[in-house]
PDB file of C-alpha atoms and ligand atoms in Angstrom:
ATOM      1  CA  MET A   1       0.000   0.000   0.000  1.00 60.00           C
ATOM      2  CA  SER A   2       1.497   3.354  -0.926  1.00 84.00           C
ATOM      3  CA  TYR A   3       1.741   6.128   1.586  1.00 93.00           C
ATOM      4  CA  GLN A   4       0.160   9.574   1.432  1.00 95.00           C
ATOM      5  CA  HIS A   5       0.136  12.119   4.287  1.00 97.00           C
ATOM      6  CA  GLN A   6      -3.336  12.586   5.734  1.00 97.00           C
ATOM      7  CA  TYR A   7      -5.135  13.857   8.799  1.00 97.00           C
ATOM      8  CA  VAL A   8      -7.152  11.613  11.138  1.00 97.00           C
ATOM      9  CA  ASP A   9     -10.440  12.897   9.663  1.00 96.00           C
ATOM     10  CA  GLY A  10      -9.389  11.472   6.283  1.00 94.00           C
ATOM     11  CA  THR A  11      -8.367  14.817   4.739  1.00 94.00           C
ATOM     12  CA  ARG A  12      -5.441  14.327   2.404  1.00 94.00           C
ATOM     13  CA  ILE A  13      -2.474  16.596   3.014  1.00 94.00           C
ATOM     14  CA  HIS A  14      -1.464  18.099  -0.304  1.00 88.00           C
ATOM     15  CA  PHE A  15       2.321  18.183   0.020  1.00 90.00           C
ATOM     16  CA  PRO A  16       4.248  15.029  -0.895  1.00 92.00           C
ATOM     17  CA  LEU A  17       6.144  12.881   1.564  1.00 96.00           C
ATOM     18  CA  GLY A  18       9.739  14.074   1.850  1.00 96.00           C
ATOM     19  CA  LYS A  19      12.500  12.706   4.057  1.00 98.00           C
ATOM     20  CA  VAL A  20      12.206  11.422   7.612  1.00 98.00           C
ATOM     21  CA  VAL A  21      14.761  12.979   9.950  1.00 98.00           C
ATOM     22  CA  CYS A  22      15.329  10.908  13.078  1.00 97.00           C
ATOM     23  CA  ILE A  23      17.008  11.613  16.374  1.00 95.00           C
ATOM     24  CA  GLY A  24      18.723   8.799  18.268  1.00 91.00           C
ATOM     25  CA  ARG A  25      19.038   8.506  22.051  1.00 90.00           C
ATOM     26  CA  ASN A  26      16.680  11.341  22.911  1.00 93.00           C
ATOM     27  CA  TYR A  27      15.402   9.671  26.068  1.00 92.00           C
ATOM     28  CA  ALA A  28      17.993   8.822  28.749  1.00 86.00           C
ATOM     29  CA  GLU A  29      16.264   5.587  29.822  1.00 87.00           C
ATOM     30  CA  HIS A  30      16.329   4.264  26.242  1.00 82.00           C
ATOM     31  CA  ALA A  31      20.041   5.124  25.768  1.00 79.00           C
ATOM     32  CA  LYS A  32      20.682   3.193  28.987  1.00 84.00           C
ATOM     33  CA  GLU A  33      18.714   0.078  27.966  1.00 85.00           C
ATOM     34  CA  LEU A  34      20.903  -0.307  24.834  1.00 83.00           C
ATOM     35  CA  ASP A  35      24.099   0.492  26.771  1.00 84.00           C
ATOM     36  CA  ASN A  36      24.674   3.653  24.743  1.00 84.00           C
ATOM     37  CA  PRO A  37      26.217   6.826  26.146  1.00 82.00           C
ATOM     38  CA  ILE A  38      23.995   9.929  26.157  1.00 80.00           C
ATOM     39  CA  PRO A  39      25.222  12.054  23.244  1.00 80.00           C
ATOM     40  CA  SER A  40      26.427  15.599  23.935  1.00 81.00           C
ATOM     41  CA  GLU A  41      24.692  16.824  20.788  1.00 81.00           C
ATOM     42  CA  PRO A  42      21.675  15.306  19.029  1.00 85.00           C
ATOM     43  CA  LEU A  43      22.469  12.147  17.053  1.00 90.00           C
ATOM     44  CA  LEU A  44      20.727  12.518  13.684  1.00 95.00           C
ATOM     45  CA  PHE A  45      20.032  10.148  10.825  1.00 96.00           C
ATOM     46  CA  ILE A  46      17.665  10.192   7.835  1.00 97.00           C
ATOM     47  CA  LYS A  47      15.261   7.626   6.487  1.00 97.00           C
ATOM     48  CA  PRO A  48      14.280   8.156   2.842  1.00 97.00           C
ATOM     49  CA  GLY A  49      10.601   8.738   2.066  1.00 96.00           C
ATOM     50  CA  SER A  50      10.659   5.463   0.125  1.00 96.00           C
ATOM     51  CA  CYS A  51      10.736   3.416   3.341  1.00 97.00           C
ATOM     52  CA  VAL A  52       7.510   4.889   4.756  1.00 98.00           C
ATOM     53  CA  VAL A  53       4.380   2.712   4.824  1.00 97.00           C
ATOM     54  CA  PRO A  54       0.931   3.365   6.316  1.00 97.00           C
ATOM     55  CA  LEU A  55      -0.093   1.636   9.558  1.00 97.00           C
ATOM     56  CA  GLU A  56      -3.604   1.009   8.311  1.00 94.00           C
ATOM     57  CA  GLY A  57      -4.193  -2.511   7.095  1.00 91.00           C
ATOM     58  CA  GLY A  58      -1.007  -3.846   8.687  1.00 96.00           C
ATOM     59  CA  PHE A  59       2.624  -3.751   7.602  1.00 97.00           C
ATOM     60  CA  LYS A  60       5.324  -6.263   6.739  1.00 97.00           C
ATOM     61  CA  ILE A  61       8.697  -6.676   8.422  1.00 97.00           C
ATOM     62  CA  PRO A  62      11.810  -8.376   6.985  1.00 96.00           C
ATOM     63  CA  THR A  63      12.256 -11.909   8.310  1.00 95.00           C
ATOM     64  CA  ASP A  64      15.723 -12.731   6.931  1.00 96.00           C
ATOM     65  CA  ARG A  65      18.050 -10.226   8.645  1.00 96.00           C
ATOM     66  CA  GLY A  66      17.682 -10.798  12.383  1.00 97.00           C
ATOM     67  CA  SER A  67      15.313  -9.101  14.782  1.00 97.00           C
ATOM     68  CA  VAL A  68      13.224  -6.070  13.833  1.00 98.00           C
ATOM     69  CA  HIS A  69      12.795  -3.795  16.830  1.00 97.00           C
ATOM     70  CA  TYR A  70       9.897  -1.411  17.281  1.00 97.00           C
ATOM     71  CA  GLU A  71      10.637   2.141  18.398  1.00 97.00           C
ATOM     72  CA  ALA A  72       7.457   4.144  19.030  1.00 98.00           C
ATOM     73  CA  GLU A  73       8.106   7.850  18.474  1.00 98.00           C
ATOM     74  CA  ILE A  74       6.230  11.142  18.302  1.00 98.00           C
ATOM     75  CA  ALA A  75       6.304  12.180  14.624  1.00 98.00           C
ATOM     76  CA  VAL A  76       6.133  15.850  13.682  1.00 98.00           C
ATOM     77  CA  LEU A  77       4.952  16.763  10.173  1.00 98.00           C
ATOM     78  CA  LEU A  78       6.297  19.958   8.624  1.00 98.00           C
ATOM     79  CA  GLY A  79       4.171  22.072   6.284  1.00 97.00           C
ATOM     80  CA  LYS A  80       6.619  24.903   5.609  1.00 97.00           C
ATOM     81  CA  PRO A  81      10.310  25.069   4.730  1.00 98.00           C
ATOM     82  CA  LEU A  82      12.843  25.706   7.494  1.00 98.00           C
ATOM     83  CA  SER A  83      16.514  26.433   7.021  1.00 91.00           C
ATOM     84  CA  THR A  84      19.564  28.064   8.632  1.00 89.00           C
ATOM     85  CA  HIS A  85      18.487  29.171  12.102  1.00 89.00           C
ATOM     86  CA  PRO A  86      14.710  29.395  12.392  1.00 97.00           C
ATOM     87  CA  THR A  87      13.182  31.159  15.391  1.00 97.00           C
ATOM     88  CA  VAL A  88      10.891  29.365  17.840  1.00 97.00           C
ATOM     89  CA  GLU A  89       7.921  31.115  16.187  1.00 97.00           C
ATOM     90  CA  GLU A  90       9.021  29.979  12.707  1.00 98.00           C
ATOM     91  CA  VAL A  91       9.315  26.358  13.890  1.00 98.00           C
ATOM     92  CA  LEU A  92       5.894  26.423  15.565  1.00 98.00           C
ATOM     93  CA  ASP A  93       4.384  27.990  12.438  1.00 98.00           C
ATOM     94  CA  ALA A  94       5.925  25.257  10.243  1.00 98.00           C
ATOM     95  CA  ILE A  95       4.442  22.328  12.191  1.00 98.00           C
ATOM     96  CA  SER A  96       1.390  20.799  10.475  1.00 97.00           C
ATOM     97  CA  GLY A  97       0.630  17.833  12.693  1.00 98.00           C
ATOM     98  CA  TYR A  98       1.620  15.036  15.043  1.00 98.00           C
ATOM     99  CA  ALA A  99       1.314  11.260  14.893  1.00 98.00           C
ATOM    100  CA  PRO A 100       2.612   8.210  16.750  1.00 98.00           C
ATOM    101  CA  ALA A 101       5.133   6.579  14.397  1.00 98.00           C
ATOM    102  CA  LEU A 102       7.221   3.424  14.367  1.00 98.00           C
ATOM    103  CA  ASP A 103      10.938   3.694  13.617  1.00 98.00           C
ATOM    104  CA  LEU A 104      11.716   0.062  12.755  1.00 98.00           C
ATOM    105  CA  THR A 105      15.275  -1.100  13.253  1.00 97.00           C
ATOM    106  CA  LEU A 106      17.130  -4.265  12.251  1.00 97.00           C
ATOM    107  CA  ARG A 107      18.829  -4.437  15.641  1.00 96.00           C
ATOM    108  CA  GLU A 108      21.573  -7.020  14.967  1.00 96.00           C
ATOM    109  CA  VAL A 109      22.414  -5.375  11.647  1.00 97.00           C
ATOM    110  CA  GLN A 110      22.652  -2.035  13.456  1.00 95.00           C
ATOM    111  CA  ALA A 111      24.911  -3.529  16.167  1.00 95.00           C
ATOM    112  CA  THR A 112      27.311  -4.831  13.505  1.00 97.00           C
ATOM    113  CA  LEU A 113      27.351  -1.493  11.671  1.00 96.00           C
ATOM    114  CA  LYS A 114      27.912   0.391  14.941  1.00 93.00           C
ATOM    115  CA  GLU A 115      30.803  -1.869  15.877  1.00 95.00           C
ATOM    116  CA  LYS A 116      32.475  -1.166  12.529  1.00 97.00           C
ATOM    117  CA  GLY A 117      31.740   2.567  12.683  1.00 95.00           C
ATOM    118  CA  LEU A 118      29.597   2.326   9.526  1.00 95.00           C
ATOM    119  CA  PRO A 119      26.453   4.306   8.661  1.00 94.00           C
ATOM    120  CA  TRP A 120      23.087   2.870   9.723  1.00 94.00           C
ATOM    121  CA  GLU A 121      21.076   2.811   6.485  1.00 95.00           C
ATOM    122  CA  LEU A 122      21.012  -0.985   6.164  1.00 97.00           C
ATOM    123  CA  ALA A 123      19.449  -1.188   9.634  1.00 97.00           C
ATOM    124  CA  LYS A 124      17.163   1.852   9.458  1.00 97.00           C
ATOM    125  CA  SER A 125      16.167   2.534   5.828  1.00 97.00           C
ATOM    126  CA  PHE A 126      14.942  -0.807   4.477  1.00 97.00           C
ATOM    127  CA  ASP A 127      11.557  -0.789   2.686  1.00 97.00           C
ATOM    128  CA  GLY A 128       8.855  -0.501   5.327  1.00 97.00           C
ATOM    129  CA  ALA A 129      11.240   0.821   8.020  1.00 98.00           C
ATOM    130  CA  CYS A 130       8.972   3.733   8.963  1.00 98.00           C
ATOM    131  CA  VAL A 131       5.297   3.171   9.773  1.00 98.00           C
ATOM    132  CA  LEU A 132       3.033   6.226   9.905  1.00 98.00           C
ATOM    133  CA  PRO A 133      -0.661   6.571  10.787  1.00 98.00           C
ATOM    134  CA  PRO A 134      -2.589   9.809  10.008  1.00 98.00           C
ATOM    135  CA  PHE A 135      -1.744  13.063  11.799  1.00 98.00           C
ATOM    136  CA  VAL A 136      -3.692  15.219  14.257  1.00 98.00           C
ATOM    137  CA  SER A 137      -3.521  18.951  13.570  1.00 97.00           C
ATOM    138  CA  ALA A 138      -0.781  21.162  14.987  1.00 96.00           C
ATOM    139  CA  GLY A 139      -3.274  22.920  17.277  1.00 95.00           C
ATOM    140  CA  THR A 140      -4.045  19.688  19.163  1.00 97.00           C
ATOM    141  CA  PHE A 141      -1.358  20.296  21.779  1.00 97.00           C
ATOM    142  CA  ASP A 142      -0.934  23.532  23.769  1.00 92.00           C
ATOM    143  CA  ASP A 143       2.169  22.248  25.478  1.00 95.00           C
ATOM    144  CA  LEU A 144       4.772  20.453  23.333  1.00 97.00           C
ATOM    145  CA  ALA A 145       6.530  19.385  26.528  1.00 96.00           C
ATOM    146  CA  ASP A 146       3.567  17.187  27.459  1.00 97.00           C
ATOM    147  CA  ILE A 147       2.794  14.846  24.544  1.00 98.00           C
ATOM    148  CA  GLY A 148       2.456  11.184  25.419  1.00 98.00           C
ATOM    149  CA  ILE A 149       3.521   8.263  23.206  1.00 98.00           C
ATOM    150  CA  ARG A 150       2.374   4.708  23.924  1.00 98.00           C
ATOM    151  CA  LEU A 151       2.735   1.343  22.204  1.00 98.00           C
ATOM    152  CA  THR A 152       0.717  -1.697  23.274  1.00 98.00           C
ATOM    153  CA  ILE A 153       1.486  -5.117  21.775  1.00 98.00           C
ATOM    154  CA  ASN A 154      -0.903  -8.047  22.166  1.00 98.00           C
ATOM    155  CA  GLY A 155      -2.633  -6.240  25.043  1.00 98.00           C
ATOM    156  CA  GLU A 156       0.550  -5.383  26.943  1.00 98.00           C
ATOM    157  CA  VAL A 157       1.901  -1.814  27.213  1.00 98.00           C
ATOM    158  CA  ARG A 158       5.529  -1.962  26.024  1.00 98.00           C
ATOM    159  CA  GLN A 159       6.438   1.702  25.653  1.00 97.00           C
ATOM    160  CA  ASP A 160       4.822   4.586  27.521  1.00 97.00           C
ATOM    161  CA  GLY A 161       6.730   7.855  27.261  1.00 97.00           C
ATOM    162  CA  ASN A 162       6.162  11.587  27.207  1.00 97.00           C
ATOM    163  CA  SER A 163       7.917  14.448  25.429  1.00 97.00           C
ATOM    164  CA  ALA A 164       8.621  15.876  28.909  1.00 96.00           C
ATOM    165  CA  LEU A 165      11.374  13.228  29.142  1.00 95.00           C
ATOM    166  CA  MET A 166      13.156  14.225  25.915  1.00 95.00           C
ATOM    167  CA  LEU A 167      16.801  15.289  26.265  1.00 93.00           C
ATOM    168  CA  ASN A 168      16.285  17.611  23.255  1.00 94.00           C
ATOM    169  CA  PRO A 169      12.758  19.065  23.292  1.00 96.00           C
ATOM    170  CA  ILE A 170      10.812  19.274  20.028  1.00 97.00           C
ATOM    171  CA  VAL A 171      11.294  22.938  19.066  1.00 97.00           C
ATOM    172  CA  PRO A 172      15.025  23.313  19.887  1.00 96.00           C
ATOM    173  CA  MET A 173      15.599  19.938  18.195  1.00 96.00           C
ATOM    174  CA  ILE A 174      13.993  21.164  14.962  1.00 97.00           C
ATOM    175  CA  GLN A 175      15.974  24.420  15.203  1.00 97.00           C
ATOM    176  CA  HIS A 176      19.146  22.356  15.533  1.00 96.00           C
ATOM    177  CA  ILE A 177      18.261  20.083  12.597  1.00 97.00           C
ATOM    178  CA  ALA A 178      17.406  23.053  10.339  1.00 97.00           C
ATOM    179  CA  GLY A 179      20.799  24.539  11.235  1.00 94.00           C
ATOM    180  CA  HIS A 180      22.433  21.579   9.480  1.00 94.00           C
ATOM    181  CA  PHE A 181      20.172  20.908   6.507  1.00 92.00           C
ATOM    182  CA  ALA A 182      17.050  22.359   4.935  1.00 97.00           C
ATOM    183  CA  LEU A 183      13.679  20.971   5.945  1.00 98.00           C
ATOM    184  CA  GLN A 184      10.819  21.034   3.464  1.00 97.00           C
ATOM    185  CA  PRO A 185       7.030  20.746   3.498  1.00 97.00           C
ATOM    186  CA  GLY A 186       6.197  17.039   3.742  1.00 98.00           C
ATOM    187  CA  ASP A 187       9.283  16.183   5.780  1.00 98.00           C
ATOM    188  CA  VAL A 188       8.716  14.288   9.022  1.00 98.00           C
ATOM    189  CA  ILE A 189      10.772  14.480  12.214  1.00 98.00           C
ATOM    190  CA  LEU A 190      10.903  11.364  14.412  1.00 98.00           C
ATOM    191  CA  THR A 191      11.727  12.631  17.883  1.00 97.00           C
ATOM    192  CA  GLY A 192      13.333   9.567  19.472  1.00 96.00           C
ATOM    193  CA  THR A 193      11.994   6.573  21.356  1.00 95.00           C
ATOM    194  CA  PRO A 194      11.371   6.119  25.074  1.00 95.00           C
ATOM    195  CA  ALA A 195      12.510   2.976  26.922  1.00 94.00           C
ATOM    196  CA  GLY A 196      10.961  -0.420  26.252  1.00 95.00           C
ATOM    197  CA  VAL A 197      12.098  -1.248  22.701  1.00 95.00           C
ATOM    198  CA  GLY A 198      12.016  -4.889  21.661  1.00 96.00           C
ATOM    199  CA  PRO A 199      11.417  -7.270  18.746  1.00 97.00           C
ATOM    200  CA  PHE A 200       8.259  -7.519  16.652  1.00 97.00           C
ATOM    201  CA  ASN A 201       6.905 -10.899  15.631  1.00 97.00           C
ATOM    202  CA  VAL A 202       4.711 -11.656  12.653  1.00 97.00           C
ATOM    203  CA  GLY A 203       1.109 -11.680  13.868  1.00 97.00           C
ATOM    204  CA  ASP A 204       1.615  -9.089  16.634  1.00 98.00           C
ATOM    205  CA  GLU A 205      -1.445  -6.907  17.182  1.00 98.00           C
ATOM    206  CA  LEU A 206      -0.608  -3.400  18.210  1.00 98.00           C
ATOM    207  CA  VAL A 207      -2.145  -0.172  19.425  1.00 98.00           C
ATOM    208  CA  LEU A 208      -0.174   2.987  18.783  1.00 98.00           C
ATOM    209  CA  GLU A 209      -1.288   6.173  20.551  1.00 98.00           C
ATOM    210  CA  LEU A 210      -0.688   9.774  21.349  1.00 98.00           C
ATOM    211  CA  PRO A 211      -2.794   9.245  24.494  1.00 98.00           C
ATOM    212  CA  GLY A 212      -5.799  11.550  24.575  1.00 97.00           C
ATOM    213  CA  ALA A 213      -5.209  12.746  20.992  1.00 98.00           C
ATOM    214  CA  SER A 214      -5.121   9.777  18.607  1.00 98.00           C
ATOM    215  CA  ARG A 215      -5.244   5.982  18.727  1.00 98.00           C
ATOM    216  CA  PHE A 216      -4.595   3.471  15.939  1.00 98.00           C
ATOM    217  CA  GLU A 217      -4.651  -0.306  15.669  1.00 98.00           C
ATOM    218  CA  GLY A 218      -2.228  -2.223  13.473  1.00 97.00           C
ATOM    219  CA  ARG A 219      -0.813  -5.656  12.800  1.00 98.00           C
ATOM    220  CA  VAL A 220       2.536  -7.124  11.829  1.00 98.00           C
ATOM    221  CA  LEU A 221       1.972  -9.161   8.639  1.00 96.00           C
TER     222      LEU A 221
HETATM  223 ZN1  LIG B   1      14.350   5.758  16.724  1.00 65.15          ZN
END
């Protein structure tokens, strides 16, 4: 199924999907669970738009390259370009919506790449490596430092975080990213995963939520 940005009410968002900019180790408890040091500046990587699939109807995971870990993350959709050093107001004005996303990771592949000091694309950018449900509008949240993110698998809550726990909060993070490379309408920022990551199995039934704002059901095919 091909992916197109849309809002939860079914409205299609006119700008095309761009790139997905991700931040690693943005929650201290998650850095700790993978035995990673907390970075002194945000650790960034990019997933190409080609790896994004919709949550609706279920999604496939690779079964021939070791475990595929789920990372539930607050996704921020941009509707305006941002570059150089945008102000707080410019960043807030550029945000079009929020969704609970899955940053899928081939964990053993990533461990091997990390050990060798190689880039992460083989572990993070495979087809289907980013799962996105529809977005709620930017006005949904008054306080960007209080957005929850929760993933439930087969009835059990596995990840339950809040943007309050981010090492780099949403707006300064986007300012930092835009200071390094241009962001365009249709780009998505994945803001890091809280603790509780683990492997998906084919057949898993999941619920992905921004608690109080949006809730989606999905399935690993
Ligand atoms: Zn992630």
